[in-house]
Short mmCIF file of C-alpha atoms in Angstrom, two decimals:
data_model
loop_
_atom_site.label_atom_id
_atom_site.label_comp_id
_atom_site.label_asym_id
_atom_site.label_seq_id
_atom_site.Cartn_x
_atom_site.Cartn_y
_atom_site.Cartn_z
CA MET A 168 72.17 20.01 59.87
CA ALA A 169 74.65 22.22 58.02
CA GLY A 170 73.19 21.10 54.72
CA CYS A 171 69.81 22.48 55.78
CA GLY A 172 71.29 25.94 56.33
CA ILE A 173 71.24 27.03 52.71
CA PRO A 174 67.63 25.95 51.97
CA ALA A 175 66.45 27.44 55.26
CA GLY A 176 68.31 30.68 54.53
CA GLY A 177 66.76 30.77 51.08
CA VAL A 178 63.27 30.35 52.51
CA TRP A 179 63.82 33.20 54.96
CA PHE A 180 65.23 35.37 52.18
CA ILE A 181 62.19 34.76 49.98
CA ALA A 182 59.82 35.37 52.89
CA GLY A 183 61.58 38.65 53.69
CA ALA A 184 61.41 39.72 50.05
CA MET A 185 57.67 39.03 49.97
CA LEU A 186 57.14 40.99 53.18
CA VAL A 187 59.11 44.01 52.01
CA GLY A 188 57.72 43.82 48.48
CA GLY A 189 54.15 43.99 49.75
CA SER A 190 52.96 40.89 47.89
CA PRO A 191 54.16 37.37 47.01
CA ALA A 192 54.45 38.36 43.35
CA ASN A 193 56.76 41.29 44.06
CA GLY A 194 58.80 39.20 46.47
CA LEU A 195 59.26 36.43 43.91
CA VAL A 196 60.24 38.97 41.25
CA PHE A 197 62.89 40.41 43.57
CA THR A 198 64.19 36.94 44.52
CA ALA A 199 64.33 35.84 40.89
CA GLY A 200 66.22 39.01 39.96
CA PHE A 201 68.72 38.50 42.78
CA ALA A 202 69.28 34.86 41.80
CA LEU A 203 69.64 35.81 38.13
CA ALA A 204 72.25 38.46 38.97
CA LEU A 205 74.18 35.95 41.07
CA LEU A 206 74.07 33.41 38.25
CA ILE A 207 75.26 35.97 35.69
CA PHE A 208 78.15 37.03 37.91
CA SER A 209 79.19 33.42 38.48
CA LEU A 210 79.04 32.66 34.76
CA ALA A 211 80.93 35.84 33.86
CA GLY A 212 83.62 35.06 36.43
CA TRP A 213 84.02 31.51 35.16
CA LEU A 214 84.29 32.67 31.55
CA GLY A 215 86.73 35.37 32.64
CA ALA A 216 89.00 32.73 34.14
CA GLY A 217 89.18 31.09 30.72
CA TRP A 218 90.13 34.40 29.15
CA CYS A 219 92.91 34.80 31.73
CA ARG A 220 94.60 31.76 30.26
CA ARG A 221 94.52 33.33 26.81
CA LEU A 222 95.75 36.68 28.10
CA ALA A 223 98.65 34.91 29.83
CA ASN A 224 99.85 33.65 26.46
CA THR A 225 102.31 36.51 25.96
CA ARG A 226 106.03 37.26 26.31
CA HIS A 227 105.32 40.25 28.53
CA LEU A 228 106.43 39.04 31.96
CA VAL A 229 104.10 41.18 34.09
CA ARG A 230 100.98 40.39 32.12
CA LYS A 231 101.89 36.72 31.76
CA LEU A 232 102.36 36.11 35.48
CA ALA A 233 99.40 38.26 36.56
CA PHE A 234 96.83 36.48 34.42
CA LEU A 235 98.46 33.09 34.96
CA ASN A 236 98.02 33.53 38.72
CA LEU A 237 94.33 34.35 38.23
CA TYR A 238 93.86 31.25 36.09
CA ARG A 239 95.75 28.91 38.45
CA HIS A 240 93.67 30.07 41.42
CA ARG A 241 90.41 30.47 39.53
CA GLY A 242 88.31 29.15 42.44
CA ALA A 243 89.49 31.90 44.78
CA SER A 244 89.38 34.45 41.95
CA LEU A 245 85.77 33.50 41.19
CA ALA A 246 84.77 33.96 44.84
CA CYS A 247 86.32 37.45 44.88
CA PHE A 248 84.76 38.30 41.53
CA VAL A 249 81.22 37.38 42.60
CA THR A 250 81.48 39.10 45.99
CA ILE A 251 82.79 42.37 44.56
CA ALA A 252 80.37 42.28 41.62
CA MET A 253 77.35 41.83 43.91
CA GLY A 254 78.44 44.74 46.10
CA VAL A 255 79.01 47.04 43.13
CA PHE A 256 75.72 45.87 41.63
CA LEU A 257 73.77 46.97 44.71
CA ILE A 258 75.66 50.26 44.99
CA SER A 259 74.98 51.04 41.34
CA LEU A 260 71.41 49.73 41.15
CA ILE A 261 69.65 51.83 43.78
CA PRO A 262 70.95 55.27 42.65
CA GLN A 263 69.78 54.62 39.08
CA VAL A 264 66.21 54.00 40.23
CA GLN A 265 66.42 56.83 42.76
CA LYS A 266 67.69 59.31 40.17
CA GLY A 267 64.85 58.47 37.81
CA LEU A 268 62.25 58.93 40.53
CA GLN A 269 63.74 62.20 41.79
CA THR A 270 64.06 63.60 38.27
CA GLU A 271 60.47 62.67 37.46
CA ILE A 272 59.22 64.14 40.75
CA GLN A 273 61.21 67.37 40.58
CA ARG A 274 61.28 68.00 36.83
CA PRO A 275 58.90 65.68 34.97
CA GLU A 276 59.54 65.81 31.26
CA GLY A 277 56.92 67.78 29.37
CA LEU A 278 55.02 68.84 32.49
CA LYS A 279 54.92 71.94 34.70
CA ILE A 280 54.83 71.29 38.42
CA PRO A 281 52.38 73.61 40.22
CA VAL A 282 53.33 75.56 43.32
CA PHE A 283 50.07 75.00 45.23
CA PHE A 284 47.38 72.34 45.04
CA LEU A 285 43.91 73.58 46.06
CA MET A 286 41.14 71.39 47.51
CA ASP A 287 37.59 71.83 48.86
CA ILE A 288 36.72 74.64 46.46
CA GLN A 289 32.94 75.04 46.59
CA ASP A 290 30.82 75.10 43.46
CA ASP A 291 29.91 78.77 43.92
CA GLN A 292 33.53 79.83 44.60
CA THR A 293 35.12 78.98 41.26
CA GLY A 294 34.29 82.31 39.63
CA ASP A 295 35.43 84.33 42.65
CA LEU A 296 38.68 82.33 42.82
CA GLU A 297 39.42 82.94 39.14
CA THR A 298 38.80 86.68 39.61
CA PHE A 299 41.00 86.68 42.72
CA MET A 300 43.92 85.03 40.91
CA GLN A 301 43.75 87.55 38.07
CA ASP A 302 44.81 90.23 40.54
CA HIS A 303 47.62 88.21 42.13
CA PRO A 304 50.82 86.52 40.91
CA GLY A 305 50.47 83.01 39.52
CA ASN A 306 48.10 81.16 37.23
CA LEU A 307 45.06 79.15 38.31
CA GLU A 308 45.13 75.94 36.27
CA ASN A 309 43.09 72.83 35.71
CA LEU A 310 40.00 73.58 37.79
CA SER A 311 38.40 70.15 38.02
CA PRO A 312 35.03 69.10 39.48
CA MET A 313 35.01 66.22 41.94
CA VAL A 314 31.97 64.13 42.83
CA ARG A 315 31.99 61.39 45.45
CA GLY A 316 30.29 58.10 44.68
CA ARG A 317 30.41 54.34 45.08
CA ILE A 318 31.19 51.60 42.58
CA LEU A 319 28.42 49.03 42.91
CA SER A 320 29.30 46.42 40.33
CA VAL A 321 31.37 45.52 37.28
CA ASN A 322 29.62 43.39 34.66
CA ASP A 323 26.86 42.77 37.24
CA ASP A 324 29.39 41.33 39.74
CA PRO A 325 29.42 43.18 43.08
CA PHE A 326 32.54 45.31 43.22
CA HIS A 327 33.42 44.46 46.83
CA THR A 328 33.15 40.73 46.04
CA ARG A 329 35.59 41.09 43.16
CA GLU A 330 38.01 42.90 45.44
CA ASP A 331 37.89 40.26 48.18
CA THR A 332 39.31 37.70 45.77
CA ARG A 333 42.43 39.74 45.02
CA GLU A 334 45.77 40.13 46.79
CA SER A 335 45.36 43.88 46.92
CA SER A 336 45.72 45.94 50.05
CA GLY A 337 42.81 47.41 51.99
CA ARG A 338 43.12 50.57 49.93
CA SER A 339 42.07 48.68 46.81
CA ARG A 340 38.97 47.27 48.49
CA ARG A 341 37.37 50.70 48.76
CA THR A 342 34.13 51.07 46.85
CA GLU A 343 33.86 54.85 47.32
CA HIS A 344 35.88 56.94 44.92
CA ASN A 345 36.16 60.41 43.41
CA PHE A 346 34.80 60.92 39.90
CA SER A 347 35.14 63.81 37.49
CA TYR A 348 34.64 64.96 33.92
CA ARG A 349 36.50 67.31 31.59
CA ALA A 350 36.25 68.51 28.02
CA ASP A 351 39.93 67.92 27.23
CA LEU A 352 42.53 65.70 28.83
CA ASP A 353 45.26 67.26 30.94
CA PRO A 354 48.83 67.15 29.50
CA SER A 355 49.61 64.56 32.19
CA GLU A 356 47.06 62.16 30.65
CA THR A 357 47.44 60.06 27.50
CA ILE A 358 44.94 57.60 26.03
CA VAL A 359 46.66 54.25 25.50
CA GLN A 360 43.62 52.17 24.47
CA GLY A 361 40.36 53.12 22.84
CA PRO A 362 39.01 56.38 21.37
CA PRO A 363 38.44 59.65 23.26
CA LEU A 364 35.21 60.16 25.15
CA SER A 365 32.38 61.60 23.14
CA SER A 366 32.10 65.39 23.25
CA ASP A 367 28.30 65.16 23.07
CA PRO A 368 26.64 65.41 26.50
CA TRP A 369 25.04 62.24 27.77
CA LYS A 370 21.31 62.63 28.44
CA PHE A 371 19.52 61.21 31.46
CA GLY A 372 16.92 58.63 30.52
CA SER A 373 18.92 57.59 27.48
CA GLN A 374 19.08 53.88 26.75
CA THR A 375 22.75 54.31 25.83
CA LEU A 376 25.29 53.74 28.60
CA PHE A 377 27.52 56.73 29.29
CA GLU A 378 31.22 56.47 28.45
CA ILE A 379 33.95 56.03 31.07
CA SER A 380 37.69 56.67 30.87
CA VAL A 381 39.74 54.57 33.34
CA ALA A 382 43.30 55.21 34.51
CA ARG A 383 45.56 52.34 33.47
CA SER A 384 46.81 51.72 37.01
CA PHE A 385 43.22 51.40 38.27
CA ALA A 386 42.30 49.12 35.38
CA ASP A 387 45.29 46.87 36.07
CA ASP A 388 44.53 46.68 39.79
CA HIS A 389 40.87 45.77 39.24
CA ASP A 390 41.04 43.68 36.03
CA LEU A 391 39.03 46.20 34.02
CA VAL A 392 39.03 46.23 30.20
CA ILE A 393 37.36 48.25 27.49
CA GLY A 394 33.71 47.20 27.13
CA ASP A 395 33.16 46.34 30.80
CA THR A 396 29.98 47.82 32.25
CA MET A 397 30.08 49.55 35.63
CA ARG A 398 27.22 50.56 37.91
CA PHE A 399 27.61 53.48 40.33
CA ASP A 400 25.76 55.03 43.23
CA ILE A 401 26.16 58.77 42.78
CA GLN A 402 24.67 60.36 45.91
CA GLY A 403 21.72 57.96 45.94
CA MET A 404 21.18 57.77 42.18
CA VAL A 405 22.18 54.53 40.41
CA LEU A 406 23.86 55.08 37.02
CA GLU A 407 25.45 52.65 34.59
CA GLY A 408 28.25 53.24 32.10
CA ARG A 409 30.68 51.37 29.88
CA ILE A 410 34.48 51.65 29.80
CA HIS A 411 35.36 53.47 26.60
CA ASN A 412 39.12 53.96 26.90
CA ILE A 413 42.16 53.40 29.10
CA ARG A 414 44.54 56.28 29.77
CA LYS A 415 47.96 56.61 31.29
CA VAL A 416 48.14 59.17 34.10
CA ARG A 417 51.38 60.72 35.27
CA TRP A 418 50.45 61.25 38.89
CA ASN A 419 53.74 63.02 39.59
CA SER A 420 52.35 66.03 37.72
CA PHE A 421 50.58 66.97 40.99
CA GLN A 422 47.62 68.15 38.93
CA PRO A 423 43.99 67.20 39.68
CA ASN A 424 43.69 63.70 38.22
CA PHE A 425 41.19 60.91 38.73
CA PHE A 426 40.94 57.16 38.30
CA LEU A 427 37.58 57.49 36.53
CA LEU A 428 36.40 60.23 34.17
CA PHE A 429 32.77 60.28 33.02
CA GLN A 430 31.29 61.49 29.78
CA ASN A 431 30.15 65.10 29.81
CA GLY A 432 26.58 65.44 31.05
CA VAL A 433 26.60 62.72 33.71
CA LEU A 434 27.92 64.64 36.72
CA ASN A 435 27.39 68.24 35.62
CA ASN A 436 24.39 68.86 37.88
CA ALA A 437 25.53 66.76 40.83
CA PRO A 438 26.67 68.49 44.06
CA LYS A 439 30.42 68.78 43.82
CA THR A 440 33.59 70.39 45.06
CA TRP A 441 36.50 71.50 42.91
CA LEU A 442 40.24 70.94 42.78
CA GLY A 443 42.76 73.28 41.24
CA ALA A 444 46.44 74.11 40.91
CA VAL A 445 48.36 77.37 41.09
CA ALA A 446 51.57 77.64 39.05
CA GLN A 447 54.24 80.16 38.09
CA VAL A 448 54.46 81.98 41.41
CA PRO A 449 57.83 83.62 42.20
CA PRO A 450 59.44 81.99 45.29
CA ASP A 451 59.50 85.22 47.29
CA GLN A 452 55.75 85.76 46.75
CA ARG A 453 54.54 82.25 47.59
CA PRO A 454 54.05 82.68 51.38
CA GLY A 455 52.14 85.93 50.86
CA LEU A 456 49.88 84.46 48.17
CA LYS A 457 49.15 81.42 50.32
CA ASN A 458 48.10 83.60 53.24
CA LYS A 459 45.90 85.77 51.01
CA ILE A 460 44.10 82.72 49.57
CA VAL A 461 43.42 81.40 53.07
CA GLN A 462 42.11 84.78 54.20
CA ALA A 463 39.83 85.20 51.19
CA PHE A 464 38.65 81.56 51.10
CA PRO A 465 39.00 80.02 54.58
CA ASN A 466 37.42 76.71 53.56
CA ILE A 467 39.96 76.01 50.80
CA SER A 468 42.79 73.63 51.76
CA ILE A 469 46.21 74.39 50.27
CA ILE A 470 49.08 71.93 49.77
CA ASP A 471 52.51 73.41 49.14
CA VAL A 472 53.66 71.13 46.31
CA THR A 473 57.25 72.44 46.30
CA GLN A 474 57.62 71.67 50.01
CA MET A 475 56.11 68.22 49.50
CA ILE A 476 58.57 67.47 46.69
CA THR A 477 61.45 68.50 48.95
CA THR A 478 60.17 66.19 51.68
CA LEU A 479 59.74 63.26 49.28
CA THR A 480 63.25 63.75 47.94
CA PHE A 481 64.66 63.86 51.48
CA ILE A 482 62.86 60.64 52.41
CA ALA A 483 64.16 58.92 49.27
CA ASP A 484 67.69 60.03 50.10
CA ARG A 485 67.43 58.70 53.64
CA LEU A 486 66.09 55.34 52.47
CA SER A 487 68.87 54.97 49.93
CA ILE A 488 71.53 55.54 52.58
CA SER A 489 70.70 52.27 54.35
CA VAL A 490 70.74 50.35 51.06
CA ARG A 491 74.06 51.88 50.06
CA PHE A 492 75.48 51.07 53.48
CA MET A 493 74.62 47.39 53.03
CA ALA A 494 76.11 47.47 49.54
CA TRP A 495 79.36 48.95 50.84
CA LEU A 496 79.44 46.18 53.43
CA ALA A 497 79.31 43.71 50.56
CA ILE A 498 82.19 45.57 48.90
CA ALA A 499 84.10 45.47 52.17
CA ALA A 500 83.57 41.71 52.37
CA GLY A 501 84.98 41.42 48.87
CA LEU A 502 88.00 43.52 49.81
CA VAL A 503 88.62 41.35 52.86
CA SER A 504 88.57 38.35 50.53
CA ILE A 505 90.98 40.05 48.18
CA PHE A 506 93.30 40.94 51.06
CA SER A 507 93.28 37.38 52.37
CA ILE A 508 93.75 35.81 48.96
CA ALA A 509 96.48 38.26 47.97
CA ARG A 510 98.32 37.64 51.19
CA HIS A 511 97.91 33.87 50.91
CA GLN A 512 99.05 33.84 47.31
CA ALA A 513 101.99 36.10 48.09
CA ARG A 514 103.14 33.58 50.69
CA ARG A 515 102.57 30.65 48.37
CA GLN A 516 104.42 32.45 45.62
CA ALA A 517 107.31 33.46 47.87
CA ALA A 518 109.62 31.12 45.98
CA GLN A 519 108.50 32.59 42.65
CA THR A 520 109.00 36.11 44.00
CA ASN A 521 112.45 35.15 45.26
CA LEU A 522 113.37 33.66 41.90
CA LEU A 523 112.25 36.82 40.10
CA LYS A 524 114.37 38.92 42.41
CA VAL A 525 117.40 36.67 42.00
CA LEU A 526 117.00 36.88 38.22
CA GLY A 527 117.10 40.64 38.49
CA THR A 528 113.43 41.51 38.23
CA GLY A 529 112.88 44.91 39.82
CA PHE A 530 110.61 45.59 42.75
CA GLY A 531 108.43 47.75 40.50
CA ASP A 532 107.74 44.90 38.07
CA ILE A 533 106.89 42.49 40.87
CA ARG A 534 104.49 45.02 42.38
CA ARG A 535 102.91 45.63 38.97
CA ILE A 536 102.11 41.91 38.77
CA SER A 537 99.95 42.22 41.90
CA LEU A 538 98.46 45.49 40.68
CA LEU A 539 97.49 44.02 37.32
CA GLU A 540 96.26 40.75 38.81
CA PHE A 541 93.84 42.22 41.32
CA GLY A 542 93.18 45.43 39.42
CA SER A 543 91.94 43.35 36.49
CA LEU A 544 89.82 41.27 38.85
CA GLY A 545 88.22 44.35 40.42
CA PHE A 546 87.75 46.13 37.09
CA ALA A 547 86.12 43.12 35.42
CA ALA A 548 83.78 42.52 38.36
CA ALA A 549 82.80 46.19 38.57
CA LEU A 550 82.32 46.48 34.80
CA VAL A 551 79.94 43.50 34.65
CA ALA A 552 78.13 44.80 37.74
CA VAL A 553 77.52 48.36 36.49
CA ILE A 554 76.33 47.13 33.10
CA LEU A 555 73.96 44.66 34.75
CA SER A 556 72.78 47.28 37.25
CA ALA A 557 71.81 49.60 34.39
CA GLY A 558 69.70 46.87 32.82
CA PHE A 559 68.14 45.75 36.11
CA SER A 560 67.36 49.31 37.21
CA ARG A 561 65.60 49.87 33.89
CA ALA A 562 63.55 46.71 34.45
CA ILE A 563 62.71 47.71 38.04
CA ALA A 564 61.61 51.16 36.88
CA TRP A 565 59.40 49.59 34.22
CA TYR A 566 57.83 47.02 36.57
CA PHE A 567 57.34 49.08 39.74
CA PHE A 568 57.53 52.76 38.75
CA ASP A 569 55.98 53.04 35.30
CA SER A 570 59.36 53.40 33.53
CA LEU A 571 60.61 56.34 35.63
CA TRP A 572 64.33 55.86 34.95
CA ALA A 573 67.42 57.93 34.25
CA LEU A 574 70.97 56.71 33.58
CA ASP A 575 73.68 58.36 35.69
CA MET A 576 76.74 57.57 33.61
CA GLY A 577 79.09 59.71 35.70
CA TYR A 578 78.17 57.84 38.87
CA LEU A 579 78.69 54.45 37.21
CA LEU A 580 82.10 55.44 35.84
CA GLY A 581 83.09 56.74 39.26
CA ILE A 582 82.12 53.44 40.91
CA LEU A 583 84.01 51.50 38.23
CA ILE A 584 87.23 53.48 38.69
CA LEU A 585 86.99 53.61 42.48
CA THR A 586 86.43 49.85 42.80
CA THR A 587 89.43 49.10 40.59
CA LEU A 588 91.72 51.41 42.56
CA ILE A 589 90.55 50.02 45.91
CA CYS A 590 91.19 46.46 44.76
CA MET A 591 94.68 47.37 43.55
CA ALA A 592 95.54 49.17 46.78
CA THR A 593 94.23 46.27 48.88
CA ALA A 594 96.28 43.72 46.96
CA VAL A 595 99.51 45.73 47.23
CA ALA A 596 98.95 46.27 50.96
CA ALA A 597 98.39 42.55 51.50
CA ALA A 598 101.45 41.43 49.52
CA GLY A 599 103.68 44.33 50.50
CA LYS A 600 105.54 42.51 53.26
CA ILE A 601 106.51 39.62 51.00
CA LEU A 602 107.48 41.95 48.17
CA LYS A 603 109.83 43.91 50.42
CA THR A 604 111.53 40.85 51.92
CA ARG A 605 115.08 40.28 50.72
CA PRO A 606 115.79 37.13 48.65
CA LEU A 607 118.14 35.79 51.34
CA MET A 608 115.38 35.95 53.97
CA LEU A 609 112.98 34.14 51.64
CA LEU A 610 115.56 31.39 51.08
CA LYS A 611 116.02 30.94 54.81
CA LYS A 612 112.24 30.70 55.39
CA SER A 613 111.80 28.22 52.57
CA GLY A 614 114.72 26.18 53.87
#
């Protein structure tokens, strides 16, 4: 029955990863990453034990005995190494991803975050709103038309049928979406495949299909490629277009952006509402401007982007606390192992310690042996862990968050130093009683 524990635990771990990850694919990616990290730590620890034998080949007494002890007890040393490395890995991994997300949300490179996001602007209000903003602080930016419609088919396959065959959530199975058009792309948009949309207006009744620009995330979710034809129901009128390019959208710009942009001329005369953004408003004038917009245009909905960013950052911080807590528990487990092993080895090496004392070795040198032995173990484990966490956090950011990543070197160095010091202090505390015992007492116990 005990032999079934590990496979059963592995199954539950994988199932939990799939549940938290939102899909079997994400869960398997997480499980594979965890297993790979564990394998790397085990391999690094085993190779490190071999290096300990080489480092022990010296006339320096402290270094010789410290690394010789690690080599002689390489099984216990490997267990400590892997446990500490996994704890440091988790502690270092999450903040790297979190820092990248927070930096991109708060200060996205090359973009200006607006103060307010405006919705439900009516077609006949755009001119009045522009005139209003000219007399008040702030800039009205990126006024964008929005037309509601349904996606009927892709390459003559019903859109809802295509969606039912995927693992996507209910959100992806929607057939009704918001569409728009614009003369020039927003700075938050970049074409990654295909040419820009034609600047010539598309004419109704033309035998040529109108051009469509698709956001890369939407194309990936729905298996869309350049050249696919799409049929739409725009307020009762059936229209057909062809995907002309794929563009990357930085949604964290908080600007009006859309999954699908149509060629100019398709939606121009359709009933629509508008979205907009207000930027460059001094902090002390934001509440007043918000109230004035509501009074002048009661139907317009306003989202305070700065407040939303603060809330998102707070939520991210709270979520990371639980992950860091679990990681520190892993570190604590490693320290308990170090304490037990250091104490056990100190007792086993009581005769060696006694001999060193009889031969005139000072208490300081004997203590430095323990400091070097377990300090090296903690430093090596932490060093491998922080390096691996940097690589894994970069991969996670690329896979899940569109490469939103930032390296926090100061934090990693702090974790490296702190882990080493904690391991050294734990080892000295565990072996302290043996180190302070007089040689005569050790002889009596051994006798």
